[in-house]
Coordinates of C-alpha atoms in Angstrom, one line a residue:
M1 CA 19.3 -30.9 -54.2
S2 CA 23.2 -31.2 -55.5
V3 CA 25.9 -34.1 -54.9
V4 CA 29.0 -32.4 -54.1
A5 CA 32.5 -35.6 -55.1
I6 CA 35.2 -35.4 -53.0
N7 CA 38.2 -37.9 -54.4
M8 CA 40.4 -40.4 -51.9
N9 CA 43.0 -37.7 -51.6
T10 CA 40.7 -35.5 -50.0
I11 CA 39.6 -37.5 -47.4
N12 CA 43.1 -39.2 -47.2
H13 CA 44.3 -35.0 -46.3
L14 CA 41.5 -34.5 -43.9
S15 CA 41.3 -37.6 -41.9
K16 CA 45.4 -36.7 -41.4
T17 CA 44.9 -33.8 -40.2
C18 CA 41.4 -33.7 -38.6
K19 CA 41.4 -37.3 -37.2
I20 CA 38.9 -38.7 -39.5
P21 CA 38.7 -42.6 -39.8
N22 CA 40.2 -43.6 -43.7
L23 CA 37.6 -44.0 -45.5
Q24 CA 37.3 -46.1 -48.8
S25 CA 34.8 -44.5 -50.6
P26 CA 33.4 -41.3 -51.8
I27 CA 31.5 -39.6 -49.3
C28 CA 28.6 -37.2 -50.7
F29 CA 27.7 -34.8 -49.0
D30 CA 24.3 -32.9 -49.7
R31 CA 24.1 -29.2 -49.7
K32 CA 20.7 -28.5 -48.0
P33 CA 18.8 -24.8 -48.4
F34 CA 19.4 -22.8 -45.5
S35 CA 16.3 -21.7 -42.8
Y36 CA 16.9 -19.4 -39.6
S37 CA 13.9 -21.1 -38.7
L38 CA 15.5 -24.2 -37.4
I39 CA 18.2 -22.2 -34.8
P40 CA 17.0 -22.2 -31.3
L41 CA 17.9 -19.5 -29.7
F42 CA 19.9 -20.4 -26.6
P43 CA 22.1 -23.5 -28.3
K44 CA 23.8 -26.2 -25.7
T45 CA 26.9 -27.3 -25.7
L46 CA 27.5 -30.8 -25.6
N47 CA 30.9 -32.4 -25.6
G48 CA 32.5 -30.1 -27.9
F49 CA 29.0 -30.2 -30.7
S50 CA 26.3 -27.8 -30.4
S51 CA 23.1 -29.9 -30.1
Y52 CA 19.5 -27.9 -28.9
S53 CA 16.6 -28.2 -26.8
S54 CA 13.3 -27.3 -29.0
S55 CA 11.4 -27.2 -25.4
V56 CA 13.4 -23.9 -24.3
S57 CA 14.0 -22.4 -27.9
R58 CA 9.8 -22.9 -28.2
R59 CA 10.1 -21.2 -24.7
S60 CA 12.3 -19.1 -25.1
R61 CA 11.0 -17.3 -28.2
F62 CA 7.3 -16.1 -26.3
I63 CA 8.7 -13.8 -23.7
I64 CA 5.2 -12.4 -22.1
P65 CA 5.8 -9.9 -19.0
K66 CA 4.8 -9.8 -15.7
R67 CA 0.8 -8.6 -14.7
R68 CA 1.6 -5.5 -12.9
R69 CA -0.1 -5.2 -9.4
F70 CA -2.8 -2.1 -9.9
S71 CA -2.2 0.2 -6.3
V72 CA -4.3 3.2 -5.6
S73 CA -2.2 6.4 -4.4
M74 CA -4.3 7.5 -1.2
E75 CA -3.6 11.5 0.1
W76 CA -4.2 12.1 3.9
Q77 CA -6.7 15.0 4.1
D78 CA -6.9 17.3 7.5
C79 CA -9.5 18.6 9.7
S80 CA -9.3 20.7 12.6
V81 CA -11.1 23.2 14.8
K82 CA -10.7 24.9 17.8
M83 CA -13.1 26.7 20.8
E84 CA -12.7 28.5 23.6
V85 CA -13.8 26.7 26.6
D86 CA -14.5 27.6 30.0
V87 CA -12.4 24.5 32.1
P88 CA -9.4 25.2 33.1
V89 CA -6.5 23.2 31.7
S90 CA -6.5 20.4 33.7
V91 CA -9.6 20.2 34.2
A92 CA -9.8 19.0 30.1
Y93 CA -7.6 17.8 29.6
N94 CA -8.2 15.0 31.2
F95 CA -12.0 14.8 29.7
Y96 CA -10.7 14.6 26.3
L97 CA -8.6 11.2 28.0
D98 CA -12.0 9.4 29.3
R99 CA -12.7 8.6 25.7
E100 CA -15.3 5.6 25.7
S101 CA -16.8 8.9 27.2
F102 CA -17.0 10.0 23.3
P103 CA -20.6 8.6 22.5
K104 CA -22.0 11.3 24.8
W105 CA -20.4 14.5 23.2
M106 CA -19.1 13.5 19.6
P107 CA -22.4 13.1 16.8
F108 CA -20.8 10.7 15.2
I109 CA -19.0 7.7 17.6
S110 CA -21.4 5.3 18.7
S111 CA -19.2 3.5 21.0
V112 CA -15.7 3.2 22.3
E113 CA -14.0 0.7 24.1
V114 CA -10.8 1.1 25.7
L115 CA -9.2 -2.9 25.7
K116 CA -8.4 -3.4 29.4
D117 CA -4.4 -6.0 28.8
K118 CA -3.9 -2.9 26.5
P119 CA -5.4 0.2 28.0
D120 CA -3.8 2.2 25.2
L121 CA -6.0 0.3 22.0
S122 CA -9.7 1.1 22.1
R123 CA -12.0 0.1 19.5
W124 CA -14.3 2.1 18.0
S125 CA -17.6 2.3 16.1
L126 CA -18.9 5.5 14.1
K127 CA -22.4 5.3 12.9
Y128 CA -23.6 8.9 11.1
N129 CA -26.8 9.3 8.6
A130 CA -25.2 11.4 6.2
F131 CA -26.6 12.7 2.5
G132 CA -29.5 9.9 3.2
Q133 CA -27.4 7.4 3.4
D134 CA -26.2 5.8 6.8
I135 CA -22.6 5.1 6.9
K136 CA -21.0 2.4 9.5
Y137 CA -17.0 2.0 9.8
S138 CA -15.4 0.7 12.4
W139 CA -11.2 0.7 13.8
L140 CA -8.6 -0.2 15.8
A141 CA -7.1 3.2 17.3
R142 CA -3.8 3.1 19.5
N143 CA -3.3 6.3 21.6
L144 CA 0.7 7.7 21.3
Q145 CA 2.5 8.6 24.5
P146 CA 0.5 11.9 25.7
T147 CA 2.0 15.5 26.6
P148 CA 0.1 15.9 29.7
N149 CA -2.3 19.3 29.8
Q150 CA -1.1 20.1 26.2
K151 CA -1.2 17.5 23.6
I152 CA -2.9 13.5 23.3
H153 CA -2.8 12.2 19.6
W154 CA -3.6 8.7 17.9
R155 CA -3.6 6.9 15.1
S156 CA -5.6 4.3 14.2
L157 CA -4.5 0.3 13.5
E158 CA -6.6 -1.3 11.0
G159 CA -10.8 -0.9 10.0
L160 CA -11.0 2.7 9.1
P161 CA -7.7 4.7 8.5
N162 CA -7.4 7.5 10.7
K163 CA -4.8 10.1 12.8
G164 CA -5.6 13.4 14.5
S165 CA -4.4 14.8 17.8
V166 CA -6.4 16.9 20.5
R167 CA -4.5 19.9 21.2
F168 CA -4.9 22.2 24.8
F169 CA -3.4 25.9 25.7
P170 CA -4.3 27.6 28.1
K171 CA -5.5 30.4 27.9
G172 CA -5.8 31.9 32.2
P173 CA -6.5 30.1 35.1
S174 CA -10.0 29.5 34.5
S175 CA -10.3 28.7 30.4
C176 CA -8.1 27.1 28.1
I177 CA -8.2 26.7 23.5
V178 CA -8.9 23.5 22.2
E179 CA -8.0 22.5 19.1
L180 CA -8.9 19.3 17.4
T181 CA -7.3 18.1 14.1
V182 CA -8.5 14.4 12.4
S183 CA -6.9 13.0 9.3
Y184 CA -8.0 10.3 7.7
E185 CA -6.6 8.7 4.4
V186 CA -8.7 8.4 0.8
P187 CA -7.8 7.5 -2.5
A188 CA -5.6 10.5 -4.8
V189 CA -8.1 11.0 -7.1
L190 CA -10.8 11.3 -4.7
T191 CA -8.8 14.5 -3.0
P192 CA -12.1 17.3 -5.1
V193 CA -13.9 14.5 -3.1
A194 CA -13.0 15.0 0.0
S195 CA -12.5 18.8 -0.4
V196 CA -15.7 20.0 -0.8
L197 CA -17.1 17.7 2.4
R198 CA -14.1 19.0 4.3
P199 CA -17.1 22.1 5.4
F200 CA -19.4 19.7 6.3
L201 CA -17.0 18.2 8.6
E202 CA -15.7 20.5 10.6
S203 CA -19.0 21.3 11.4
L204 CA -18.8 17.8 12.8
L205 CA -16.5 18.1 14.6
R206 CA -17.2 21.9 16.0
G207 CA -20.2 20.5 17.1
G208 CA -19.0 17.9 19.1
L209 CA -16.5 20.0 20.6
E210 CA -19.5 22.3 21.5
R211 CA -21.4 19.1 23.7
F212 CA -17.5 18.8 25.1
A213 CA -16.8 22.0 26.8
A214 CA -20.7 21.8 28.3
L215 CA -19.6 18.9 29.2
A216 CA -16.0 19.7 30.5
K217 CA -17.5 22.5 32.8
T218 CA -19.9 19.5 34.8
T219 CA -17.4 17.4 35.4

């Protein structure tokens, strides 16, 4: 450590120009090595002089990024089947409106319950054995505004994500074409698997429409 001495004439001059009280003895200043580690990152100013908060500087030295939530990208997969039904379009339309009769002709639907206080809502249960596994799902669906004798469509509100529509095209006075489309949501990474399963699902829907056509003729 070295010491630098300042004579009285310098002190008096500084006291007049910088308003430093007149001192009667020399002032000694210690010259210490400069250290960057002593300087905080965010100084605070107090009464014209710089003062520092060690707690702020310690916290500001380490910036920890927030964790991002992992989100799975989802995609809709469509299955469509079309079939001629030997009943007038109005008969087919009204028969399909009876949601609680679905278990009679759709093989994988085990039950449908229409809510009494909200008839546009219905609870669905799916139960099916495929590839040696029992598959069970349930969901709440809302029937959207239909187009009489032309279109019925729906969308799930909770449970298994799905949506779909059935369209009716008159072919003559006593027959019509029924086109059923069911869409379900799967993770994008499973899209190749869903594509492989599409023929199997389409065969289930086609089997359901065959039973639908047979029962519609008995109404």
